[in-house]
Short mmCIF file of N, CA and C in Angstrom, two decimals:
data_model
loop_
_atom_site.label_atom_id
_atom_site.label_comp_id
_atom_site.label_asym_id
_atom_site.label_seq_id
_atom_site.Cartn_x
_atom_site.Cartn_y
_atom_site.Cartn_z
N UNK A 1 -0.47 34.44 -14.93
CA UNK A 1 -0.54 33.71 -13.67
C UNK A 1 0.80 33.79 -12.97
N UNK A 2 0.96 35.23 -12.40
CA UNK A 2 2.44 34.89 -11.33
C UNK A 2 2.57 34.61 -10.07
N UNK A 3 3.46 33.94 -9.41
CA UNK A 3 3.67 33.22 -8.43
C UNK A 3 4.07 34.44 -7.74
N UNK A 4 4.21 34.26 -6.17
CA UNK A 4 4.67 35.09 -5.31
C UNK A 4 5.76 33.86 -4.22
N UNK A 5 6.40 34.85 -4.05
CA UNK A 5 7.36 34.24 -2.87
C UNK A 5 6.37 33.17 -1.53
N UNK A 6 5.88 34.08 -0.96
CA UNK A 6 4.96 33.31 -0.43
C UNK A 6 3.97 31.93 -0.76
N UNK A 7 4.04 32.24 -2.17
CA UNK A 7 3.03 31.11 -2.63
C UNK A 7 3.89 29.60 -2.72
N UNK A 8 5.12 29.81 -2.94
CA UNK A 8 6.46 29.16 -3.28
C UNK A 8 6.72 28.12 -2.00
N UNK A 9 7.13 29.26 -0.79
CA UNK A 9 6.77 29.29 0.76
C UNK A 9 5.97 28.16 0.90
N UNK A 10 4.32 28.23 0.65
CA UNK A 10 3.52 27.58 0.72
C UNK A 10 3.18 25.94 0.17
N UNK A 11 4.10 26.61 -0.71
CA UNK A 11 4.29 24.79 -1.47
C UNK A 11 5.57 24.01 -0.95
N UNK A 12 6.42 24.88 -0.55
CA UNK A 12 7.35 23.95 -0.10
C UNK A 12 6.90 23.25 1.26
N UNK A 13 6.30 23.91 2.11
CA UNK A 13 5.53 23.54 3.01
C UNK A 13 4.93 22.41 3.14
N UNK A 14 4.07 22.49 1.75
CA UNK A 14 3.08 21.34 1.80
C UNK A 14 3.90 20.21 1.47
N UNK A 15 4.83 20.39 0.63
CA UNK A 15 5.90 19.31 -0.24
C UNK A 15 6.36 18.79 0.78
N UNK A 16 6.78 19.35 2.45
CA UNK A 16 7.34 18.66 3.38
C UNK A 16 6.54 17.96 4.37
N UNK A 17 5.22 18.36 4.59
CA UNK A 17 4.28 17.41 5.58
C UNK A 17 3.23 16.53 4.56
N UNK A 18 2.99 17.20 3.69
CA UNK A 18 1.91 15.86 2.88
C UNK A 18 2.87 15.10 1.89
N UNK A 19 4.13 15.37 1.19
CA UNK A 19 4.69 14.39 0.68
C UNK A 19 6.07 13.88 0.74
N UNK A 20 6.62 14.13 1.65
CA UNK A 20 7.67 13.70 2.34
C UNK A 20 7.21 13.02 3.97
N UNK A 21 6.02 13.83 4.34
CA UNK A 21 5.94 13.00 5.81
C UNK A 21 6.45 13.59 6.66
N UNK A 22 6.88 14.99 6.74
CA UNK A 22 7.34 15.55 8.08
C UNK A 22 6.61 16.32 8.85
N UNK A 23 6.93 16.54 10.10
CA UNK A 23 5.51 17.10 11.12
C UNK A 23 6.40 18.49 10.91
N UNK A 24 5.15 19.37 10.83
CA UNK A 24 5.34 20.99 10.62
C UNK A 24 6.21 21.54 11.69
N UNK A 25 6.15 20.50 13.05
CA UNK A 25 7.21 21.27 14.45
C UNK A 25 8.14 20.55 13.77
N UNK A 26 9.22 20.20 12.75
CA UNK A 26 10.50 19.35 12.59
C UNK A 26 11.37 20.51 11.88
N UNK A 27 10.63 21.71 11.46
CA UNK A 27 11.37 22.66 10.38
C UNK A 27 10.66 24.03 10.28
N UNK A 28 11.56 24.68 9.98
CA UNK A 28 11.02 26.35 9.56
C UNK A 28 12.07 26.62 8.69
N UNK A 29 11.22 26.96 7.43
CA UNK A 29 11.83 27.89 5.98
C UNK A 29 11.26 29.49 6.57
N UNK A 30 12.19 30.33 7.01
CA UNK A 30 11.64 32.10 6.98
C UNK A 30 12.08 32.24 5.42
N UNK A 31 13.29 31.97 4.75
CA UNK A 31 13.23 32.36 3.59
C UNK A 31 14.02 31.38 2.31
N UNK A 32 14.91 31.60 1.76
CA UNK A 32 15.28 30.97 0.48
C UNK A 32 16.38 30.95 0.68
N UNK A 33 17.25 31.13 1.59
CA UNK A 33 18.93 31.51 1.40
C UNK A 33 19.27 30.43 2.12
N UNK A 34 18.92 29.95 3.12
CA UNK A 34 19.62 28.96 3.50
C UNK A 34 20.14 29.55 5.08
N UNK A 35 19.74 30.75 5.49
CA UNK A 35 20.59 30.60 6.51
C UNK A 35 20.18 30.55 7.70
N UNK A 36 20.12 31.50 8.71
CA UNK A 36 20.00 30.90 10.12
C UNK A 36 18.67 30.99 10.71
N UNK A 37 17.80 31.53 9.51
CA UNK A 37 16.73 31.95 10.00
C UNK A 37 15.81 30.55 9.46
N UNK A 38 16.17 29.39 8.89
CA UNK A 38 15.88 28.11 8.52
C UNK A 38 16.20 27.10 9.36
N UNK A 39 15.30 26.12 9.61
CA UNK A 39 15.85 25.23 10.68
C UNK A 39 15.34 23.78 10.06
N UNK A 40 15.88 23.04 10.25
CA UNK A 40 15.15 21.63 10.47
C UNK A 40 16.01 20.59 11.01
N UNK A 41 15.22 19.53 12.04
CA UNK A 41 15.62 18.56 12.29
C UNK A 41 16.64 17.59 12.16
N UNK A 42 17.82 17.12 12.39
CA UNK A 42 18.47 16.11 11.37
C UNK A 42 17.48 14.75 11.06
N UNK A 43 16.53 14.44 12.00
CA UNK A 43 15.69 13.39 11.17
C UNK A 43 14.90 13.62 10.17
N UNK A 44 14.75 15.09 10.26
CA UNK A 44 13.57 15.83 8.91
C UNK A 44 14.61 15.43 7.86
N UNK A 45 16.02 15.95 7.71
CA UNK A 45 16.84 15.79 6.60
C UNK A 45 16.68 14.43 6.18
N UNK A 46 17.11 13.33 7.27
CA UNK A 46 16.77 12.36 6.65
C UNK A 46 16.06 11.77 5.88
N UNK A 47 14.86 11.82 6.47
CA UNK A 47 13.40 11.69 5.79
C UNK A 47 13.82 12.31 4.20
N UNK A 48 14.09 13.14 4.38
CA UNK A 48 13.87 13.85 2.96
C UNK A 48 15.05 13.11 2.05
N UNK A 49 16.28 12.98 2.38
CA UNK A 49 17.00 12.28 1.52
C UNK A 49 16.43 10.65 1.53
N UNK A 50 15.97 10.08 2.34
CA UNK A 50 15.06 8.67 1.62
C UNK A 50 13.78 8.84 0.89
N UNK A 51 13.38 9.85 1.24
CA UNK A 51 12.02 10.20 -0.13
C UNK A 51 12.99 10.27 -1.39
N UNK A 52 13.99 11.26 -1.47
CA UNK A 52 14.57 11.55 -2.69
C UNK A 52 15.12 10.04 -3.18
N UNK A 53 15.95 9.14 -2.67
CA UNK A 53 16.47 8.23 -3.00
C UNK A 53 15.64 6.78 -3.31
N UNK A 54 14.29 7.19 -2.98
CA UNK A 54 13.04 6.01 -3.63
C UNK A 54 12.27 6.22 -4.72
N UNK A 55 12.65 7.41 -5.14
CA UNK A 55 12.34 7.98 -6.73
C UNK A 55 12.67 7.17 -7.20
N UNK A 56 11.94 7.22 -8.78
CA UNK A 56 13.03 6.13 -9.71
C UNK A 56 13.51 7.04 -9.90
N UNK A 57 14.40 6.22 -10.21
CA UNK A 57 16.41 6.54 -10.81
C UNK A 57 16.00 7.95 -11.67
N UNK A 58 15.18 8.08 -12.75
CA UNK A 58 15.40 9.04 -13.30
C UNK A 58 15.44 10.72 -12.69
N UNK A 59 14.33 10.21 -11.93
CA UNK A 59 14.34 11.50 -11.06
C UNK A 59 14.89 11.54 -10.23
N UNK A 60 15.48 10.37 -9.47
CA UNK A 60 16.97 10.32 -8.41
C UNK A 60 18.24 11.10 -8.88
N UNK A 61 18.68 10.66 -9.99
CA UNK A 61 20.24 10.76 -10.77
C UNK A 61 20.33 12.13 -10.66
N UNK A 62 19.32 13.04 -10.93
CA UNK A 62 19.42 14.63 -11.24
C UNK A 62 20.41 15.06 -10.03
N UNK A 63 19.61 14.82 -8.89
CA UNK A 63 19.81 15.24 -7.79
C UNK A 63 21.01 14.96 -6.96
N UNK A 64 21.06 13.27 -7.24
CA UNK A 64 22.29 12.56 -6.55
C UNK A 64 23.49 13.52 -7.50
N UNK A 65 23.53 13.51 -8.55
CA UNK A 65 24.59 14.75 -9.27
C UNK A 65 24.63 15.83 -9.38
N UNK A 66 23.72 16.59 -8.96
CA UNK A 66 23.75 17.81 -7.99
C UNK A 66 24.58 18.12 -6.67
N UNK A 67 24.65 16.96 -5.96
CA UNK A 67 25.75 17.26 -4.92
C UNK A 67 26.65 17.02 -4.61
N UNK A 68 27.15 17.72 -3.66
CA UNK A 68 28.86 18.54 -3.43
C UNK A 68 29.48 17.59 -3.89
N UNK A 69 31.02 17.24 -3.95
CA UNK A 69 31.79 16.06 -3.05
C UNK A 69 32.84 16.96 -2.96
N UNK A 70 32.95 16.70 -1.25
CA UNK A 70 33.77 17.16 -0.45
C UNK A 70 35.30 17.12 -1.39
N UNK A 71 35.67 18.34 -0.96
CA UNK A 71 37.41 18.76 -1.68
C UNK A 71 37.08 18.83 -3.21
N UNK A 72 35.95 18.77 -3.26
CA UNK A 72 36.20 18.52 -5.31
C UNK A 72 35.12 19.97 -5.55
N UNK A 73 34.15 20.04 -4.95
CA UNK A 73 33.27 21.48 -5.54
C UNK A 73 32.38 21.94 -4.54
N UNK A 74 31.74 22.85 -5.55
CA UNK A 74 31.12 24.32 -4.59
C UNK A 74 31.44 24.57 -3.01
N UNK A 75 30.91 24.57 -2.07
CA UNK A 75 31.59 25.32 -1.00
C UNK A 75 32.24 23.85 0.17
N UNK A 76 32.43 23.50 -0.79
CA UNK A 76 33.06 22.05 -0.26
C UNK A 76 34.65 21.75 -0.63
N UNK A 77 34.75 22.52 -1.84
CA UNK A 77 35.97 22.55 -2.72
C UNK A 77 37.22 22.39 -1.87
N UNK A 78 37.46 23.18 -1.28
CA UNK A 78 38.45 23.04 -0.15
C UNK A 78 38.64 22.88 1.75
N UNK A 79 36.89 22.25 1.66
CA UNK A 79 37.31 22.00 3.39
C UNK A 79 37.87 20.70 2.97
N UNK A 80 38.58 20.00 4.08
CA UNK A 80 39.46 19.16 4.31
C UNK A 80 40.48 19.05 3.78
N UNK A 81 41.44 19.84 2.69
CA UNK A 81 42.37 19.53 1.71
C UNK A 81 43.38 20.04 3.01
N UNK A 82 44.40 19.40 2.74
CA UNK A 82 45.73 19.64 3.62
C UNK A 82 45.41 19.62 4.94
N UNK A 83 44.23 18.85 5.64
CA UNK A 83 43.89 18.50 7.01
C UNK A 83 43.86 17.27 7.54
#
């Protein structure tokens, strides 16, 4: 049973209007990288970080420690240092 890119596509899709609550005009995934060919809303973001943050905790914590903090890691590591 293998998955295809598209099928992936398709679920993230659904993951954003049937269980997060966002209207399909708020965002476009063309692909996986992140870049300019992806769009969404800053209220879509929102939305999505208060879905994430009404999880319970267990499935919150993963995520909340997953990201950046500014000057300390990944492509965050050094904006603002000596500014």
């Amino acid at each position: 049973n293998q998955r295809t890119f598209g099928d992936g596509m398709l679920l993230i899709g659904r993951f954003m209007t049937e269980t997060a609550k966002i209207p399909k005009e708020h965002f476009v995934f063309e692909d996986a990288a992140g870049g300019s060919l992806n769009r969404i809303v800053p209220t879509a973001v929102i939305q999505i970080l208060e879905y994430n943050k009404a999880l319970p905790k267990e499935k919150f914590q993963p995520f909340f420690e997953a990201l950046p903090i500014e000057g300390v890691d990944g492509s965050l590591a050094t904006f603002g240092v000596n500014s």
